Coordinates of C-alpha atoms (C1' of nucleotides) in Angstrom, one line a residue:
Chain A
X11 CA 33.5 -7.9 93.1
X12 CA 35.3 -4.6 92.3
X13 CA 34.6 -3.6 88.9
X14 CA 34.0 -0.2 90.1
X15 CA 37.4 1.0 89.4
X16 CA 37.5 1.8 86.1
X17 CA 40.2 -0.5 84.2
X18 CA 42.8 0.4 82.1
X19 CA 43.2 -0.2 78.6
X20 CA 46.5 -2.2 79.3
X21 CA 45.0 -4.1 81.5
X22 CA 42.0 -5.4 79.3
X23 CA 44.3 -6.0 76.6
X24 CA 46.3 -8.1 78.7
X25 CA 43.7 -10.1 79.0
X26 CA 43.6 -12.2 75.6
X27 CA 47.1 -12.8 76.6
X28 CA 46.7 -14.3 79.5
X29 CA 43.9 -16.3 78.0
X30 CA 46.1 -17.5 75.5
X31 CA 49.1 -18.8 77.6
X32 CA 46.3 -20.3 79.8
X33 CA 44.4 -22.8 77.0
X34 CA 48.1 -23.1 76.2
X35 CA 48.7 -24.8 79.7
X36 CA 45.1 -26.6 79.9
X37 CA 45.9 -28.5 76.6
X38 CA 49.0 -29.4 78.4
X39 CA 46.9 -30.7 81.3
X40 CA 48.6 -28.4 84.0
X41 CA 46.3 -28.3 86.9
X42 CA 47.7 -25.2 88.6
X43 CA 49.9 -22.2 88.0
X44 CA 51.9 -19.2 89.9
X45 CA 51.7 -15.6 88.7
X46 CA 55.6 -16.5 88.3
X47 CA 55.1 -19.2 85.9
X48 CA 52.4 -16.9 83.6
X49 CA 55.2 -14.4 83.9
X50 CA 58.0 -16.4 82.6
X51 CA 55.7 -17.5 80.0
X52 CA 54.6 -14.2 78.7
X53 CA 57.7 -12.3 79.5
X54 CA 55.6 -10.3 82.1
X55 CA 56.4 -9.3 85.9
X56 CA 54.3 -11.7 88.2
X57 CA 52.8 -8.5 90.3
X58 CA 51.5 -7.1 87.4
X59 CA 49.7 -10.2 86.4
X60 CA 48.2 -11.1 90.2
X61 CA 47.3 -7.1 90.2
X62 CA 45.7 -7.5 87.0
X63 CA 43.5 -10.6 88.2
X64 CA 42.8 -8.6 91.3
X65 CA 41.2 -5.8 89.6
X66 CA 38.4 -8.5 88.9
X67 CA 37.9 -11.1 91.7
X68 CA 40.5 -13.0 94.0
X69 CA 40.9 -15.6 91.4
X70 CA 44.1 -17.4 93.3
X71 CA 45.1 -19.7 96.1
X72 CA 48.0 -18.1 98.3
X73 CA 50.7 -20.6 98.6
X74 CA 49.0 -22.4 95.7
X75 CA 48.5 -20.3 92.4
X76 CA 46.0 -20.6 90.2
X77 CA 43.2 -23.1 89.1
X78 CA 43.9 -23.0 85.5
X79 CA 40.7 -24.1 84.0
X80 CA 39.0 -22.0 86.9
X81 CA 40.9 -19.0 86.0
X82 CA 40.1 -19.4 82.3
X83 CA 36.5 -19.7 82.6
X84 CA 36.7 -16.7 85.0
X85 CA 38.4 -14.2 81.9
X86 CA 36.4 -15.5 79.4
X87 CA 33.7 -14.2 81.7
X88 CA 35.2 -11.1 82.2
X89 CA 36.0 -11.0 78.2
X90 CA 32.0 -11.7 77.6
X91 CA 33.1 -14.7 75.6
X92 CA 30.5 -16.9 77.4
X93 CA 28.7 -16.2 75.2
X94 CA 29.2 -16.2 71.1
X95 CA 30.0 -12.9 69.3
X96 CA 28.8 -12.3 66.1
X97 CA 31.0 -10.7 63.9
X98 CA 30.6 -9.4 59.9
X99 CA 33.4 -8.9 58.3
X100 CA 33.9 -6.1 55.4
X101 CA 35.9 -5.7 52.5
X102 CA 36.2 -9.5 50.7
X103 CA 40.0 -9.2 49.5
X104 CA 42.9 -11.0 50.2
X105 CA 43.5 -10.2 53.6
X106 CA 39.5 -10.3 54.3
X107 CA 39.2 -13.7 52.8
X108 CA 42.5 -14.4 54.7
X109 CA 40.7 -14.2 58.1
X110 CA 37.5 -15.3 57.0
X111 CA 39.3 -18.6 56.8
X112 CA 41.8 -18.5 59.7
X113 CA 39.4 -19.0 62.0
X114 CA 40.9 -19.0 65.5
X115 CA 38.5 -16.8 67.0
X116 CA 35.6 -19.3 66.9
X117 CA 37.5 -21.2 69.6
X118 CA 37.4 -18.6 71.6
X119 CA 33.6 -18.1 71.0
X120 CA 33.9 -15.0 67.7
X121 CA 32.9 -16.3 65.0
X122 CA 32.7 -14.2 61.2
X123 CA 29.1 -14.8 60.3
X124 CA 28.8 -12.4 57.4
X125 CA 30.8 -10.7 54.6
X126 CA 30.2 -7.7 52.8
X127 CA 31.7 -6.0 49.8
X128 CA 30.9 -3.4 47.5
X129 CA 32.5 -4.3 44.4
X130 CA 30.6 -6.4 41.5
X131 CA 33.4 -8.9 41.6
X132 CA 32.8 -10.1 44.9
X133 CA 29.3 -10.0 45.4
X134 CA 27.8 -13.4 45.4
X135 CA 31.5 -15.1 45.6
X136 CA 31.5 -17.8 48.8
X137 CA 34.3 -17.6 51.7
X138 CA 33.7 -21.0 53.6
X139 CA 30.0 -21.4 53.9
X140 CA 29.2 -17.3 53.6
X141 CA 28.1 -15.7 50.5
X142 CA 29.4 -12.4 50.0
X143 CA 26.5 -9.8 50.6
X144 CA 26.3 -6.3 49.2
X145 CA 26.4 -3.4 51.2
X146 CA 22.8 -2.5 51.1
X147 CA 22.2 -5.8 52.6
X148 CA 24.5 -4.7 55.7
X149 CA 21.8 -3.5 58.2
X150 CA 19.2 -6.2 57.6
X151 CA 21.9 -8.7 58.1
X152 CA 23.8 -7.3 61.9
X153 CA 20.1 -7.3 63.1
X154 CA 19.1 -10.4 62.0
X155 CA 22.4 -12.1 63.3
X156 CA 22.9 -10.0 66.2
X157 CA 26.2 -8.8 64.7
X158 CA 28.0 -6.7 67.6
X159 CA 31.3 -5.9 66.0
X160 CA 32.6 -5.6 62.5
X161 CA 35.9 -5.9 61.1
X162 CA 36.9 -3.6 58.3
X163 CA 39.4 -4.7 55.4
X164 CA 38.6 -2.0 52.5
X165 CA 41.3 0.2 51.6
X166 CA 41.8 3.1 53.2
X167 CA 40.3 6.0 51.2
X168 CA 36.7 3.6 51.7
X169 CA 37.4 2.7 55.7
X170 CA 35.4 5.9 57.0
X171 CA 32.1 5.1 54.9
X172 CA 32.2 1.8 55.9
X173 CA 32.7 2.8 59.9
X174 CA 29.7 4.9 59.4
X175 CA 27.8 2.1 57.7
X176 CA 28.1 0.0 60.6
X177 CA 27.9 2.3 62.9
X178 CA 24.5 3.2 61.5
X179 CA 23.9 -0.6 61.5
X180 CA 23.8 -0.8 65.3
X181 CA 27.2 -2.1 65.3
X182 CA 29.3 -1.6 68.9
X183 CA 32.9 -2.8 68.0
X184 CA 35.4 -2.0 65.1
X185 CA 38.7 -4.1 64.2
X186 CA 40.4 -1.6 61.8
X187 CA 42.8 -2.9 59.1
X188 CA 43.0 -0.2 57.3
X189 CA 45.6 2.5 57.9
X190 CA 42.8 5.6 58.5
X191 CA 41.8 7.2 61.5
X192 CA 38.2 6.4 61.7
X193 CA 35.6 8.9 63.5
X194 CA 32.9 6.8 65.0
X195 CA 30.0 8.0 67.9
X196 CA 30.8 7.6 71.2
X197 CA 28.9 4.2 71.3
X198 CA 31.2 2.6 69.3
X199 CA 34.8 1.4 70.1
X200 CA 37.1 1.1 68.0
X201 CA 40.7 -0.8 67.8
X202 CA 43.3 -0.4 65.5
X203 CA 44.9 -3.6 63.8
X204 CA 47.2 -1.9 61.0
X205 CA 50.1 -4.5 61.2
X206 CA 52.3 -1.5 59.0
X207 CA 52.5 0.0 61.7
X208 CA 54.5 -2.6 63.6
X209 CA 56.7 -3.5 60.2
X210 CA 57.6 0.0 60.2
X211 CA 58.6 0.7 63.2
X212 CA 60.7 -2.3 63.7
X213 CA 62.8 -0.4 60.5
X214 CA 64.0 1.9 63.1
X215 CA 65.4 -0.9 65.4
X216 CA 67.6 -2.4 62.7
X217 CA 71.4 -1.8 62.4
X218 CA 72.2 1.5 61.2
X219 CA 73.9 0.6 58.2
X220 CA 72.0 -1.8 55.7
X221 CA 75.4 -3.5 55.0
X222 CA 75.7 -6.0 57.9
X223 CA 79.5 -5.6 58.2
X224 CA 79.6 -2.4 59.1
X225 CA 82.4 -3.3 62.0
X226 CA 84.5 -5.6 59.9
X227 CA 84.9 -3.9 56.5
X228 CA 87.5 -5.5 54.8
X229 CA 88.2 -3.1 51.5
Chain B
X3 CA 71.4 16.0 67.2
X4 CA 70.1 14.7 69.8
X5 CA 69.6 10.7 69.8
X6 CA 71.6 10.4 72.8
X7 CA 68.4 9.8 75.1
X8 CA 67.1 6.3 74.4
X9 CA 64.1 7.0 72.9
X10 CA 61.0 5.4 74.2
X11 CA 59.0 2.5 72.2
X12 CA 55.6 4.3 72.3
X13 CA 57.5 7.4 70.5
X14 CA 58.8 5.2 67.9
X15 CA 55.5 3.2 67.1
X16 CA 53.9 6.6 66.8
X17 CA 56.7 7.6 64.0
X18 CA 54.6 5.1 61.4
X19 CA 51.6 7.1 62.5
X20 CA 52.7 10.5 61.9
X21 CA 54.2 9.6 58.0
X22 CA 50.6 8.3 57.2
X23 CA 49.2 10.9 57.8
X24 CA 52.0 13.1 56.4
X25 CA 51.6 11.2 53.2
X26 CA 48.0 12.0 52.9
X27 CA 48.4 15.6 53.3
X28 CA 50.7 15.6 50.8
X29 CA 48.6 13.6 48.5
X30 CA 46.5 16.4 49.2
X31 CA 48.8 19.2 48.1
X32 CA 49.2 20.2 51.9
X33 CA 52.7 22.3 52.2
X34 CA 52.4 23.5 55.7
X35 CA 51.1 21.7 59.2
X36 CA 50.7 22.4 62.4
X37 CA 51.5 20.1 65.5
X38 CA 47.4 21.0 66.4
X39 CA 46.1 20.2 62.9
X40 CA 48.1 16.9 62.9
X41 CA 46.9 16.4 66.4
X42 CA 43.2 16.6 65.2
X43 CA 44.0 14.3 62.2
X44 CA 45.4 11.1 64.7
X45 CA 43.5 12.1 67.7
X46 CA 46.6 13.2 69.7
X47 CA 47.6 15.2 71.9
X48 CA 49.9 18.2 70.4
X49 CA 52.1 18.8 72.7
X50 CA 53.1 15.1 72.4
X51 CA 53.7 15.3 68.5
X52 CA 55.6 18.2 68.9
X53 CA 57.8 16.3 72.2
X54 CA 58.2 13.4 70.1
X55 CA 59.7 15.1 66.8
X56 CA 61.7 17.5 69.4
X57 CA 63.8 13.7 70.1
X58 CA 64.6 13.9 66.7
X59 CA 66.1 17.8 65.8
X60 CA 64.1 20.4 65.3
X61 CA 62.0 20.2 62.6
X62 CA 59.2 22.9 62.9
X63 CA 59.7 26.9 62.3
X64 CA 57.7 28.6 65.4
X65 CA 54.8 30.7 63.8
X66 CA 54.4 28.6 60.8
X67 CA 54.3 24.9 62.0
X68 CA 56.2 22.1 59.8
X69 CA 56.4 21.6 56.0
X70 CA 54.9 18.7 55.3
X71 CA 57.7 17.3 52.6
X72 CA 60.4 17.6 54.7
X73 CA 58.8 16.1 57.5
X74 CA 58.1 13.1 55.3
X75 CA 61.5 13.0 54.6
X76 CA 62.9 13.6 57.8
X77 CA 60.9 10.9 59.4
X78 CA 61.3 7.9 57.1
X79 CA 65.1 8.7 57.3
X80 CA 64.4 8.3 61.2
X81 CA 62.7 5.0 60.4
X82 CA 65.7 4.1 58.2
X83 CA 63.6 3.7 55.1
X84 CA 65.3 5.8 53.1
X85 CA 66.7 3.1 51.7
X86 CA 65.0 -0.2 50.6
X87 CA 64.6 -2.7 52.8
X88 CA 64.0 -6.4 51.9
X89 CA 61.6 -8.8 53.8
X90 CA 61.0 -12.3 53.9
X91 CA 57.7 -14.2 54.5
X92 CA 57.6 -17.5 56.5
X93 CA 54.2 -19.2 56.0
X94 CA 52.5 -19.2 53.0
X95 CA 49.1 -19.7 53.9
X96 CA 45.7 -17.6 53.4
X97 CA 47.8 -15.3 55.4
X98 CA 50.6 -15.0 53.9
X99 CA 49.3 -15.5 51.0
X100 CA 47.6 -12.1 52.0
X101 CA 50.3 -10.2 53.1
X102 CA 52.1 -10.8 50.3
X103 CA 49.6 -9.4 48.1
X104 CA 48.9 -6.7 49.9
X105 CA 52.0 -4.4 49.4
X106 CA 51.2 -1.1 50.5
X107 CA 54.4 -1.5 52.7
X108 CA 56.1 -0.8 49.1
X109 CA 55.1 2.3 48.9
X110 CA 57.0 2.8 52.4
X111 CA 60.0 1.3 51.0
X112 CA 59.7 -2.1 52.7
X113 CA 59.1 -5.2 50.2
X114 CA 58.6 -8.8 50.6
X115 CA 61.2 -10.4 48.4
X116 CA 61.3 -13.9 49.2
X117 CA 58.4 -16.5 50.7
X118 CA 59.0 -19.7 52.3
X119 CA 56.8 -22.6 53.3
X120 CA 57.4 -26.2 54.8
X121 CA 54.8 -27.9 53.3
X122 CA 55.2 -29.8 50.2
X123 CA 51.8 -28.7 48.7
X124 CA 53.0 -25.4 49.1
X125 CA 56.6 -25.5 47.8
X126 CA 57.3 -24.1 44.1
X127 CA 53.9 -22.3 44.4
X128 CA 53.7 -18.8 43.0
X129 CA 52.5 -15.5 45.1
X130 CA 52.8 -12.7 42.6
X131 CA 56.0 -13.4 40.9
X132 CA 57.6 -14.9 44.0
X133 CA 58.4 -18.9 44.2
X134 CA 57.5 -20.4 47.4
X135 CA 60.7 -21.6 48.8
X136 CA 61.2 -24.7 51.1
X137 CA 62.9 -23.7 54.5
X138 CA 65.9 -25.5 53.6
X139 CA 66.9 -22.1 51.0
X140 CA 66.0 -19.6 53.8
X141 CA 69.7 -19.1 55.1
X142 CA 71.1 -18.7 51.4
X143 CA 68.3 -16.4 50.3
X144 CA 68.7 -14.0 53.3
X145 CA 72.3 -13.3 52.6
X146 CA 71.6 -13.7 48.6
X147 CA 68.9 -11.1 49.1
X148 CA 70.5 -8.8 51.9
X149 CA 67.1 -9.6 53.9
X150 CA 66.7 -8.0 57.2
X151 CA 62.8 -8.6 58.5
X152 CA 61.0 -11.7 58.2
X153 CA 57.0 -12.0 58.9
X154 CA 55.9 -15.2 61.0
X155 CA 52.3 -16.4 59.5
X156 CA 52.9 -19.9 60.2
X157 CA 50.4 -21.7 63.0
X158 CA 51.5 -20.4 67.0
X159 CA 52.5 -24.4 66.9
X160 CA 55.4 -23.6 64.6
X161 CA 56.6 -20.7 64.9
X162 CA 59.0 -20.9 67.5
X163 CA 60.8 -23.3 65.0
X164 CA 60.8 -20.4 62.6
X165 CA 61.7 -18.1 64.7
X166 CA 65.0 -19.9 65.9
X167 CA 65.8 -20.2 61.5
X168 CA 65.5 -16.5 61.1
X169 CA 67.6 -15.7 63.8
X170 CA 69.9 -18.1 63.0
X171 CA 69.8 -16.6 59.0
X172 CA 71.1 -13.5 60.6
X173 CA 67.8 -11.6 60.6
X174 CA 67.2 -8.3 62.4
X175 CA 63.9 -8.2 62.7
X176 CA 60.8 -10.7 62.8
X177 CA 57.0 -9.4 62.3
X178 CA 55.1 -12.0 64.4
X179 CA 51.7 -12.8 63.3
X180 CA 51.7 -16.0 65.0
X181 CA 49.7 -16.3 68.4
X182 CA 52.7 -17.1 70.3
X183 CA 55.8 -15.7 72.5
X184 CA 58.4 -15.9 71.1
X185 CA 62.5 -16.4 72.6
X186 CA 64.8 -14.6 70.3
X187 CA 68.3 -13.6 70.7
X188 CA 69.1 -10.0 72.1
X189 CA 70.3 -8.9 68.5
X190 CA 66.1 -9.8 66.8
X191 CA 63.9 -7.8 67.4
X192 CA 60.1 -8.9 68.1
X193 CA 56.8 -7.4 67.1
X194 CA 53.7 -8.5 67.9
X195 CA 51.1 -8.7 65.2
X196 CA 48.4 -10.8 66.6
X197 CA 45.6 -8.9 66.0
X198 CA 43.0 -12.1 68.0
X199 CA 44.4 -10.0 71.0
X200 CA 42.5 -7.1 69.7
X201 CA 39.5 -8.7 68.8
X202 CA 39.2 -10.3 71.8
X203 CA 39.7 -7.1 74.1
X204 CA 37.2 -5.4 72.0
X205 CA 34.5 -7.9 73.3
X206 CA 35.2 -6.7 76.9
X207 CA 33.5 -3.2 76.2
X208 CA 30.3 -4.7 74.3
X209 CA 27.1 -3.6 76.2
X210 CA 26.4 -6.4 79.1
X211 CA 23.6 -8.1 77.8
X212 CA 24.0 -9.6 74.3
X213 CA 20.5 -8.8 73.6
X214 CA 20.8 -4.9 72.5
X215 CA 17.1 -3.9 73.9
X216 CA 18.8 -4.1 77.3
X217 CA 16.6 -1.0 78.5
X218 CA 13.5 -1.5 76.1
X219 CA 12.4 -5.1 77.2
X220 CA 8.6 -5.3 76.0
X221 CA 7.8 -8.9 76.7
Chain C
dT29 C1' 53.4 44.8 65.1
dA30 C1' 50.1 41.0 66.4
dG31 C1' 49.0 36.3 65.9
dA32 C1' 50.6 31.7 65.6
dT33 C1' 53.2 28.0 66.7
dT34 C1' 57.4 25.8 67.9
dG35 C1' 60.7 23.5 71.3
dT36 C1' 61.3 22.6 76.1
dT37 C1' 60.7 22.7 81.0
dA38 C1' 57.7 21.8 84.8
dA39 C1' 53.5 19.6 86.5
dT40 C1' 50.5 15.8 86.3
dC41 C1' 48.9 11.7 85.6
dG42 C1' 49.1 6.7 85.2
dA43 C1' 51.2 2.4 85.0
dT44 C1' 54.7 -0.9 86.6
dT45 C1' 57.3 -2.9 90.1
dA46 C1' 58.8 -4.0 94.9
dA47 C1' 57.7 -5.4 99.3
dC48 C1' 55.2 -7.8 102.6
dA49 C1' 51.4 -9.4 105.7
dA50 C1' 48.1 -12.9 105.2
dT51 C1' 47.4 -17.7 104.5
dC52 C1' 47.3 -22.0 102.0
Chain D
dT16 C1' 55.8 -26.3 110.8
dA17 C1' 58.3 -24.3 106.7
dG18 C1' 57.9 -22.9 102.0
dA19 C1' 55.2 -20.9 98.5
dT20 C1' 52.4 -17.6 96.7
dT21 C1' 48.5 -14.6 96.7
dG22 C1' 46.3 -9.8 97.1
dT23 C1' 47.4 -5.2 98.1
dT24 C1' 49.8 -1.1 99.6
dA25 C1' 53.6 1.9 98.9
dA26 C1' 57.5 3.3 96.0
dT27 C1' 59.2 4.0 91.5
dC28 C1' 59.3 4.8 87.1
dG29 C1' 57.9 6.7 82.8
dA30 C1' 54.8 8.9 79.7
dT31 C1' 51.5 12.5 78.8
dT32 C1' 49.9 17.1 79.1
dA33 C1' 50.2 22.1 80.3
dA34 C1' 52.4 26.2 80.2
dC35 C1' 55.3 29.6 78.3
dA36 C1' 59.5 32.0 76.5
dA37 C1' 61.4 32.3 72.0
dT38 C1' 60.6 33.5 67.4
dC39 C1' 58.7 33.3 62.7

DNA sequence: TAGATTGTTAATCGATTAACAATC
DNA sequence: TAGATTGTTAATCGATTAACAATC
């Protein structure tokens, strides 16, 4: 057991990834698989993946691979998703009520167990099986539910009060939707999931001109 | 004019970045800013704002910092969205169905035009004032519409399928929500958009014990 | 003029990839 | 045994940060 070493960033999120293309392989009911084989899969260099695995145990089998089932037990572990994380989710719009009800995580042991809003409208409306609570309601609720990360969904100009709300609640994790730099204490983490980011900057990939036949004008 | 150096990815996601913020200092009647103020504002480093600009021309005037208007400007011509740009939606599930609501990408000059779906029981739906096409239109709707970037929220099971249509409708760009990997042609361009990954790496730095009174047992 | 801040070069830091002995 | 593949060290590559002359 290393775990001394502090890990990188890239590494942990790396992770999910690998976790994915794993429960991808186990539903196909393939035993075994080569750092080559994740890498094809994931469009990754086999060396980074083994030295990625390496960072936390010796998880393979030279001349072998990988158990695959072994292997994903083994980075749920490192993940902490042996366990169930409860998660409270804030700001009940479309895009809230959106991933309220895509619920993938649960599968990999998240699961949204709460929803707050703010806004009259939404109090008291039900998302799946969960009413939507007030705000006020917010710190009686993580403790009650052992909540450990929230995910926020308000609009920007609200995203900093509601970081603080949770962060007061006891919170430790934040999945930020909203395009704001949130200030949090040092006890909390927080990642960024503002998706405009990505659409934008694949703008500056396209072709220069907006007319496709840029090389073949005709007239 | 430089643009001769290829220009890194991690400069160009951080473009997105630096108009938000630009925008809300201009919102805020801000004329002026300085690489250190903008620094503050997205946690970065100034140095690397002023490097990453510098790829671009030479924006700033030493002593003073950069006008905040014409940095705006300036950047979202970078970004090429000084001119409209059209997007198409594959999947129109809670999602989508989301995401389509959601148009703060608008603003930005980006705009979902056209939304398909496969499923009869989602076909000749309504989103806002857009028709939910069946997959068989895409091809005719991208050219009709001049689209450019289509968003993947169809199920990780699917969207390779998808993915192969939009290329194959002459696409540019795909936004890919889906949990999946995706094998496109050289000429699309792939972002990733899965935002599970995120949730999931958050869990890795929550406290060890699930229980929070790790240091504060009593019993 | 003095203070501030850019654009840019050089130094540092960190992450990715290649290579290979160990071994299944 | 021969072939495959790991874990790990060394080499490479790239990105971030520091420093500073130029100049508003």
């Amino acid at each position: 057991m290393k775990q001394q070493t502090k890990i990188s960033e890239a590494v942990v999120r790396r992770l999910p990834l690998y976790l994915q293309a794993l429960n991808e392989l186990s539903r196909g009911e393939v035993q075994t698989v080569s750092s080559q084989a994740l890498g094809r899969k994931l469009d990754l260099n086999p060396a980074q993946i083994r030295k990625d695995l390496a960072y936390f145990g010796e998880f393979g089998r030279k001349g072998i691979g990988y158990d695959v089932s072994y292997l994903i037990s083994k980075i749920r572990h490192i993940l902490k998703l042996d366990r169930g994380i409860n998660v409270a989710l804030v700001g009940a719009g479309n895009l809230g009520q959106a991933l309220c009800n895509y619920n993938r995580y649960s599968r990999d042991n998240m699961k949204i167990v709460a929803v707050f809003d703010d806004h009259p409208d939404k109090i008291g409306m039900h998302i799946n099986t969960m009413r939507v609570q007030p705000m006020e309601e917010l710190k009686a609720t993580v403790e009650a539910l052992q909540i450990r990360i929230g995910i926020i969904t308000v609009p920007a100009a609200a995203a900093q009060k509601v970081a603080d709300q949770l962060a007061d609640a006891g919170i430790e994790g934040i999945l930020n939707f909203a395009p704001a730099i949130l200030k949090v204490p040092p006890s909390v983490r927080v990642h960024h999931a503002d998706f405009t980011t990505e659409l934008l900057s694949l703008a500056y990939y396209l072709e220069k001109d907006a007319d496709h036949d840029d090389d073949k004008v005709v007239d």
